[in-house]
Short mmCIF file of C-alpha atoms in Angstrom, two decimals:
data_model
loop_
_atom_site.label_atom_id
_atom_site.label_comp_id
_atom_site.label_asym_id
_atom_site.label_seq_id
_atom_site.Cartn_x
_atom_site.Cartn_y
_atom_site.Cartn_z
CA MET B 16 50.51 113.43 67.47
CA ILE B 17 50.10 116.07 69.07
CA ILE B 18 53.17 116.60 71.66
CA GLY B 19 52.82 118.84 74.90
CA CYS B 20 55.43 119.55 76.70
CA LEU B 21 57.37 120.13 80.39
CA ILE B 22 60.06 122.72 80.96
CA SER B 23 61.67 123.65 83.87
CA GLY B 24 64.96 125.92 82.47
CA ARG B 25 66.58 125.78 79.46
CA GLY B 26 63.98 123.88 77.56
CA SER B 27 66.92 121.95 74.88
CA ASN B 28 65.73 119.08 74.45
CA LEU B 29 62.03 120.81 73.69
CA GLU B 30 64.80 122.75 71.09
CA ALA B 31 66.38 120.31 69.60
CA ILE B 32 62.14 118.60 69.30
CA LEU B 33 61.10 121.98 67.49
CA ARG B 34 63.66 121.54 65.26
CA ALA B 35 63.08 117.57 63.98
CA ILE B 36 59.68 118.69 63.37
CA GLU B 37 61.40 121.94 61.58
CA ARG B 38 63.83 119.38 59.02
CA GLY B 39 60.40 117.20 59.15
CA THR B 40 62.53 113.30 60.73
CA LEU B 41 59.69 114.18 63.65
CA THR B 42 55.96 114.65 62.23
CA ALA B 43 53.98 115.92 65.00
CA SER B 44 53.25 119.27 66.65
CA VAL B 45 54.22 120.67 69.73
CA ARG B 46 50.89 122.35 70.54
CA ILE B 47 51.96 123.55 74.13
CA VAL B 48 54.75 123.85 76.38
CA ILE B 49 54.20 124.62 80.22
CA SER B 50 57.25 125.73 82.88
CA ASN B 51 56.07 124.97 86.69
CA ARG B 52 58.59 128.47 86.93
CA PRO B 53 58.57 131.53 85.08
CA ASP B 54 60.31 133.56 82.80
CA VAL B 55 62.76 130.30 81.41
CA PRO B 56 64.98 129.80 78.33
CA GLY B 57 63.35 127.03 77.80
CA LEU B 58 58.85 129.33 76.83
CA HIS B 59 61.13 131.30 73.87
CA HIS B 60 61.70 128.02 71.30
CA ALA B 61 57.69 128.46 72.33
CA THR B 62 56.59 132.02 72.09
CA SER B 63 58.83 132.32 69.59
CA ARG B 64 56.78 130.06 66.83
CA ALA B 65 53.82 130.87 67.73
CA ILE B 66 53.30 128.71 70.58
CA GLU B 67 51.08 128.54 73.30
CA THR B 68 52.89 128.38 76.51
CA ALA B 69 51.43 128.42 79.71
CA VAL B 70 53.31 128.97 83.72
CA VAL B 71 51.52 126.83 86.41
CA ARG B 72 53.12 127.39 90.12
CA PRO B 73 53.09 124.47 91.85
CA ALA B 74 52.49 126.94 95.13
CA ASP B 75 49.05 127.86 93.16
CA TYR B 76 48.76 124.32 94.09
CA ALA B 77 46.77 122.29 97.28
CA ASP B 78 49.25 119.26 96.36
CA ARG B 79 50.53 117.70 94.63
CA GLU B 80 48.04 115.87 92.78
CA ASP B 81 46.16 119.40 92.76
CA TYR B 82 49.11 120.29 90.54
CA ASP B 83 49.09 117.54 88.75
CA ARG B 84 45.90 117.93 87.47
CA ALA B 85 45.54 121.17 86.46
CA LEU B 86 48.60 120.42 84.10
CA ALA B 87 46.37 117.57 82.50
CA GLN B 88 43.77 119.81 81.84
CA ARG B 89 46.02 122.86 80.41
CA LEU B 90 47.13 119.58 78.04
CA ARG B 91 43.68 118.48 77.73
CA THR B 92 42.51 121.17 76.55
CA ALA B 93 44.93 121.81 74.26
CA GLY B 94 44.55 118.45 72.85
CA VAL B 95 47.59 116.99 73.12
CA ASP B 96 47.99 113.13 73.34
CA THR B 97 51.69 112.69 74.45
CA VAL B 98 53.10 114.94 77.14
CA VAL B 99 57.42 114.45 76.49
CA LEU B 100 59.38 116.11 80.41
CA ALA B 101 61.83 117.59 78.66
CA GLY B 102 63.72 118.83 81.67
CA PHE B 103 60.90 119.21 83.82
CA ASP B 104 62.24 119.26 88.19
CA ARG B 105 58.74 117.46 89.45
CA ILE B 106 57.93 114.17 90.15
CA VAL B 107 54.59 113.35 88.58
CA THR B 108 52.07 111.87 89.76
CA SER B 109 49.59 109.60 88.65
CA ALA B 110 46.85 111.99 88.78
CA LEU B 111 48.87 113.46 85.50
CA LEU B 112 49.45 109.55 84.73
CA HIS B 113 45.91 108.61 84.35
CA GLN B 114 45.19 111.18 81.63
CA PHE B 115 47.21 109.90 79.74
CA PRO B 116 48.23 106.09 79.71
CA ASN B 117 51.69 105.17 78.50
CA ARG B 118 52.02 108.63 77.10
CA VAL B 119 54.64 110.41 79.59
CA VAL B 120 58.08 109.93 78.05
CA ASN B 121 60.81 111.15 80.28
CA ILE B 122 64.51 111.43 78.61
CA HIS B 123 67.53 110.88 81.88
CA PRO B 124 71.15 111.55 81.37
CA ALA B 125 72.29 107.32 82.11
CA LEU B 126 72.11 104.13 81.17
CA LEU B 127 68.87 103.12 83.49
CA PRO B 128 68.53 101.52 86.07
CA ALA B 129 72.11 102.90 86.02
CA PHE B 130 72.70 106.43 88.05
CA PRO B 131 68.29 107.67 88.93
CA GLY B 132 67.64 110.27 90.02
CA LEU B 133 69.03 113.84 90.16
CA HIS B 134 72.71 114.73 88.96
CA ALA B 135 73.15 111.37 87.18
CA GLN B 136 75.98 112.54 85.69
CA ARG B 137 77.91 113.97 88.87
CA GLN B 138 76.89 110.01 89.86
CA ALA B 139 78.20 108.10 86.90
CA LEU B 140 81.61 110.50 87.61
CA GLN B 141 81.97 109.74 91.32
CA HIS B 142 81.46 105.90 90.94
CA GLY B 143 84.11 105.74 87.93
CA ALA B 144 81.33 104.67 85.35
CA ARG B 145 83.62 104.69 82.19
CA ILE B 146 79.88 103.94 80.01
CA THR B 147 77.40 105.82 81.09
CA GLY B 148 74.64 107.03 78.80
CA VAL B 149 70.60 108.46 77.80
CA THR B 150 67.52 107.04 78.43
CA VAL B 151 63.83 108.25 77.57
CA HIS B 152 60.81 106.18 79.46
CA LEU B 153 57.83 105.98 79.92
CA VAL B 154 56.75 107.34 83.22
CA ASP B 155 55.08 106.04 85.90
CA GLU B 156 54.92 106.35 89.86
CA GLN B 157 58.38 105.49 90.65
CA VAL B 158 61.28 108.38 90.22
CA ASP B 159 63.32 106.65 85.97
CA HIS B 160 61.30 103.66 86.60
CA GLY B 161 59.09 103.19 83.97
CA PRO B 162 59.46 101.03 80.45
CA ILE B 163 62.36 102.00 78.54
CA LEU B 164 61.99 102.80 74.89
CA GLY B 165 66.22 103.79 74.08
CA GLN B 166 69.33 104.45 75.36
CA ILE B 167 72.51 105.44 73.68
CA ALA B 168 75.83 104.54 75.86
CA VAL B 169 78.60 107.49 76.14
CA ALA B 170 81.67 106.65 76.77
CA VAL B 171 83.18 108.49 79.58
CA ARG B 172 86.70 109.82 79.70
CA GLU B 173 89.44 109.96 82.15
CA ASP B 174 89.25 113.89 82.21
CA ASP B 175 86.30 114.08 81.95
CA THR B 176 84.24 117.04 84.80
CA GLU B 177 80.76 116.97 85.51
CA ALA B 178 80.07 120.30 82.52
CA THR B 179 81.92 118.48 80.46
CA LEU B 180 79.99 114.94 80.44
CA ALA B 181 77.37 116.87 80.33
CA ALA B 182 78.22 118.06 77.24
CA ARG B 183 78.03 115.35 75.20
CA ILE B 184 75.74 113.34 77.36
CA LEU B 185 73.41 116.26 76.69
CA GLU B 186 74.64 116.08 72.39
CA GLU B 187 72.84 112.29 72.59
CA GLU B 188 69.72 113.65 74.44
CA HIS B 189 69.08 116.16 71.51
CA ARG B 190 69.26 112.64 68.28
CA LEU B 191 67.46 110.24 71.11
CA PHE B 192 64.58 112.36 72.03
CA PRO B 193 63.03 113.14 68.32
CA ALA B 194 63.80 109.53 67.52
CA VAL B 195 62.31 107.90 69.73
CA LEU B 196 59.00 110.22 69.71
CA GLN B 197 59.11 109.69 65.98
CA ARG B 198 58.50 105.70 66.66
CA MET B 199 55.63 106.07 68.33
CA ALA B 200 54.05 108.90 66.62
CA ASP B 201 54.59 105.23 63.97
CA GLY B 202 52.32 103.88 66.06
CA ARG B 203 56.09 101.25 66.02
CA LEU B 204 56.06 100.85 69.88
CA HIS B 205 54.56 97.84 71.43
CA ILE B 206 54.50 97.70 75.61
CA ASP B 207 54.67 94.54 76.96
CA GLY B 208 55.39 94.48 80.60
CA ARG B 209 59.04 96.47 81.00
CA ARG B 210 59.98 95.01 77.39
CA VAL B 211 59.22 97.36 74.71
CA GLN B 212 59.11 96.53 71.34
CA GLY B 213 59.83 98.53 68.10
CA GLY B 214 61.79 100.96 70.50
CA LEU B 215 65.56 102.99 69.78
CA PRO B 216 68.15 101.97 69.15
CA MET L 14 102.46 89.42 86.48
CA ILE L 15 101.99 86.38 88.03
CA ILE L 16 97.89 85.70 88.07
CA GLY L 17 96.36 82.92 89.75
CA CYS L 18 92.15 82.20 88.35
CA LEU L 19 89.65 81.08 90.19
CA ILE L 20 86.54 79.34 88.53
CA SER L 21 83.88 77.48 88.81
CA GLY L 22 82.48 76.01 85.45
CA ARG L 23 84.30 75.72 81.88
CA GLY L 24 86.42 78.48 81.91
CA SER L 25 85.96 80.23 78.90
CA ASN L 26 87.43 83.71 80.77
CA LEU L 27 90.51 81.20 81.65
CA GLU L 28 91.24 80.82 78.12
CA ALA L 29 90.76 84.33 76.90
CA ILE L 30 93.54 84.76 78.77
CA LEU L 31 95.50 82.11 78.68
CA ARG L 32 95.42 82.81 74.39
CA ALA L 33 95.46 86.36 74.99
CA ILE L 34 98.73 85.34 76.55
CA GLU L 35 99.98 82.63 74.22
CA ARG L 36 99.55 85.98 70.86
CA GLY L 37 101.42 88.18 73.27
CA THR L 38 98.96 90.36 74.18
CA LEU L 39 99.33 90.17 77.30
CA THR L 40 102.38 89.61 78.80
CA ALA L 41 102.02 87.63 82.34
CA SER L 42 101.79 84.48 83.25
CA VAL L 43 99.35 81.72 85.05
CA ARG L 44 100.26 79.76 87.92
CA ILE L 45 97.50 78.39 89.03
CA VAL L 46 94.17 78.40 88.61
CA ILE L 47 91.72 76.85 91.70
CA SER L 48 87.92 75.42 91.42
CA ASN L 49 85.84 75.49 93.94
CA ARG L 50 83.93 72.48 92.21
CA PRO L 51 86.35 69.25 90.73
CA ASP L 52 86.27 68.29 87.33
CA VAL L 53 84.71 70.93 85.70
CA PRO L 54 85.46 71.88 81.70
CA GLY L 55 87.76 75.36 83.09
CA LEU L 56 90.51 73.14 84.86
CA HIS L 57 91.68 71.01 80.97
CA HIS L 58 92.79 75.10 80.10
CA ALA L 59 95.01 75.13 82.77
CA THR L 60 96.18 71.01 82.49
CA SER L 61 96.49 71.05 78.52
CA ARG L 62 98.84 73.56 79.25
CA ALA L 63 100.73 71.78 82.40
CA ILE L 64 99.75 74.69 84.39
CA GLU L 65 99.03 74.03 88.18
CA THR L 66 95.78 73.07 89.15
CA ALA L 67 93.89 72.94 92.60
CA VAL L 68 90.52 71.81 93.88
CA VAL L 69 89.67 73.05 97.09
CA ARG L 70 86.38 72.43 98.63
CA PRO L 71 84.75 74.38 101.11
CA ALA L 72 82.51 71.68 102.45
CA ASP L 73 86.11 71.15 103.99
CA TYR L 74 86.59 73.98 105.77
CA ALA L 75 84.59 75.56 108.61
CA ASP L 76 83.39 79.09 106.62
CA ARG L 77 84.18 81.58 104.38
CA GLU L 78 86.45 83.07 106.24
CA ASP L 79 88.82 79.96 106.99
CA TYR L 80 88.28 78.80 103.31
CA ASP L 81 89.49 81.97 101.81
CA ARG L 82 92.42 81.40 103.90
CA ALA L 83 93.54 78.68 102.32
CA LEU L 84 92.76 79.96 98.66
CA ALA L 85 94.99 82.28 99.80
CA GLN L 86 97.72 80.47 101.45
CA ARG L 87 96.99 77.85 97.53
CA LEU L 88 97.55 81.56 96.26
CA ARG L 89 100.98 82.88 97.57
CA THR L 90 102.72 79.31 97.40
CA ALA L 91 102.70 79.11 93.70
CA GLY L 92 103.97 83.36 93.63
CA VAL L 93 100.34 84.51 92.31
CA ASP L 94 100.26 88.87 92.43
CA THR L 95 97.05 89.11 90.89
CA VAL L 96 94.23 86.71 91.44
CA VAL L 97 91.61 86.60 88.83
CA LEU L 98 88.09 85.74 88.99
CA ALA L 99 86.77 84.19 86.23
CA GLY L 100 83.42 83.03 86.65
CA PHE L 101 84.11 81.99 90.52
CA ASP L 102 80.95 81.68 91.29
CA ARG L 103 81.63 81.84 95.29
CA ILE L 104 81.59 85.71 97.17
CA VAL L 105 85.36 86.39 98.25
CA THR L 106 85.82 87.86 101.80
CA SER L 107 88.71 90.29 103.50
CA ALA L 108 90.50 87.14 104.55
CA LEU L 109 91.72 87.40 100.58
CA LEU L 110 91.34 90.87 100.06
CA HIS L 111 94.32 91.90 102.49
CA GLN L 112 96.52 89.10 100.84
CA PHE L 113 96.46 90.65 97.95
CA PRO L 114 94.74 94.66 98.35
CA ASN L 115 93.53 96.46 94.69
CA ARG L 116 94.60 92.63 93.36
CA VAL L 117 92.42 91.00 93.16
CA VAL L 118 89.76 91.62 89.42
CA ASN L 119 86.42 89.85 88.35
CA ILE L 120 84.20 90.56 85.54
CA HIS L 121 80.55 91.26 85.49
CA PRO L 122 78.45 90.36 82.99
CA ALA L 123 76.68 93.74 82.82
CA LEU L 124 77.91 97.83 83.32
CA LEU L 125 77.46 98.13 87.04
CA PRO L 126 76.18 99.97 89.19
CA ALA L 127 73.86 98.44 86.65
CA PHE L 128 72.27 94.44 87.38
CA PRO L 129 74.44 93.46 89.71
CA GLY L 130 74.07 89.71 91.10
CA LEU L 131 73.93 86.34 89.56
CA HIS L 132 71.80 85.98 85.94
CA ALA L 133 73.16 89.47 84.89
CA GLN L 134 71.79 88.48 81.87
CA ARG L 135 68.11 87.60 82.86
CA GLN L 136 67.94 91.15 85.04
CA ALA L 137 68.64 93.69 81.61
CA LEU L 138 66.29 91.24 79.37
CA GLN L 139 63.73 91.94 82.16
CA HIS L 140 64.55 95.52 83.40
CA GLY L 141 63.96 96.35 78.49
CA ALA L 142 67.13 97.29 78.83
CA ARG L 143 68.14 97.95 75.15
CA ILE L 144 72.07 98.50 76.69
CA THR L 145 73.76 95.96 79.33
CA GLY L 146 77.53 95.19 78.89
CA VAL L 147 80.77 94.11 80.35
CA THR L 148 82.63 95.33 82.92
CA VAL L 149 86.22 94.99 85.07
CA HIS L 150 86.70 95.90 88.51
CA LEU L 151 89.31 95.15 91.33
CA VAL L 152 87.32 93.10 94.30
CA ASP L 153 86.14 94.85 97.44
CA GLU L 154 83.67 93.65 100.54
CA GLN L 155 80.78 94.79 98.74
CA VAL L 156 79.41 92.40 95.65
CA ASP L 157 79.88 94.47 91.70
CA HIS L 158 81.28 96.77 93.46
CA GLY L 159 84.95 97.79 93.50
CA PRO L 160 86.60 100.69 91.62
CA ILE L 161 86.07 99.37 87.63
CA LEU L 162 88.42 98.78 85.55
CA GLY L 163 86.95 98.57 82.13
CA GLN L 164 83.73 98.67 80.60
CA ILE L 165 82.21 97.85 77.15
CA ALA L 166 78.90 98.45 76.17
CA VAL L 167 76.30 95.69 74.35
CA ALA L 168 73.68 95.95 72.61
CA VAL L 169 69.98 94.24 73.67
CA ARG L 170 68.37 93.19 69.74
CA GLU L 171 65.11 92.88 70.29
CA ASP L 172 64.41 89.23 69.80
CA ASP L 173 67.30 88.67 72.25
CA THR L 174 66.61 85.32 74.48
CA GLU L 175 68.87 85.54 77.75
CA ALA L 176 71.53 82.74 76.06
CA THR L 177 71.47 85.03 73.05
CA LEU L 178 72.23 87.70 75.35
CA ALA L 179 75.04 86.34 77.12
CA ALA L 180 76.76 84.74 73.91
CA ARG L 181 77.37 88.53 72.38
CA ILE L 182 77.95 89.59 75.98
CA LEU L 183 80.73 86.61 77.08
CA GLU L 184 82.40 87.92 73.45
CA GLU L 185 82.80 91.29 74.46
CA GLU L 186 84.48 89.58 78.07
CA HIS L 187 87.00 87.95 75.76
CA ARG L 188 87.62 90.83 74.15
CA LEU L 189 88.12 93.23 77.23
CA PHE L 190 89.83 90.64 80.92
CA PRO L 191 92.39 90.45 78.78
CA ALA L 192 92.63 94.64 77.83
CA VAL L 193 92.53 95.50 81.55
CA LEU L 194 94.79 92.59 82.58
CA GLN L 195 97.22 94.44 80.53
CA ARG L 196 97.71 97.35 81.81
CA MET L 197 97.27 96.10 85.35
CA ALA L 198 100.98 94.74 83.48
CA ASP L 199 102.17 97.33 82.47
CA GLY L 200 101.34 99.47 86.28
CA ARG L 201 99.16 101.33 83.89
CA LEU L 202 96.02 101.61 86.50
CA HIS L 203 96.01 104.34 89.27
CA ILE L 204 93.50 103.81 91.58
CA ASP L 205 91.68 107.42 93.35
CA GLY L 206 89.41 106.51 95.14
CA ARG L 207 86.73 104.62 93.23
CA ARG L 208 87.59 106.70 90.02
CA VAL L 209 90.68 104.44 87.94
CA GLN L 210 92.80 106.28 85.69
CA GLY L 211 94.94 104.04 82.26
CA GLY L 212 91.79 101.95 82.18
CA LEU L 213 89.64 100.77 78.87
CA PRO L 214 88.32 101.53 77.49
#
């Protein structure tokens, strides 16, 4: 499985994926890392491993579709078959999705369909949820909506702040994302509408 | 804590509560069980223990508020301070809620805010959720919405049917409901907007 990773910031999930590959628990390679912002720390996870990087700036494109076509072209040129959104803070359109059907994967810090969108951890706290978690899912045209590949529950503690809750969820993100990608690499995921067989956990 | 229980069917959560009381793990008593339907099996859990029962038929009342006022009066007359909805299939209105502020408790077979409303287990399966669960919450004017008192996660299995999933969730309902009620009985729950301190788990 040849992964292209889209990031916007620190890229901690990218790092977790790279470490799983180095550890031998994920049989895949990351061929290119693209950021929509220049100079983000996450790019160093790639450059320190001699992985190709690119910064593709939205301002250089007419609209979302145009931007996504440029992303798709860079990913295709790099030989990517699977696109991993690892903290990519843009909504992707069908211009990208149609190039990689059922091969664009996102991670969200909540148990979808609960708490979609921004600040999922804050939403969970403000709602008074006692259980939240993390979801890895295929991306479709709706935000945080595509078929679910894996979920892990995380208990909310009564003294949690947004920061402490986010940190515990992030640990599970780093566990779940490589594990789900390995299922994809193994060809063990079978998508039947919204129901996925062979996922995790 | 003096409980009045509203049911519509088999009353398995009522039975779990009664057993917790008999076992000594819930220091409360159930004073009256009211059903909106005649002859439902759940009433036998009460009659076999010489607990007062009543059937209050919606058809005998002009509207929801009128019906709920009748319920509140029966509950008040029985000395109830806490109203437990144990598979009660009607929406309750402020006519009941205002009589028992922050003392009407419901159980829902999903991790709210995910999958509110009817057939929560079926919704979870159709959505392809890999984790669902059970929520005990205070009732407010919106459906399946009030402050959350306790939640337990339940993993969805890939071979689950609605029946097998509902059965596993039901086991957790029977565990969670008495445990949360015991926290209420102990006076350990503190409601601060939507966030509740002292809840379970």
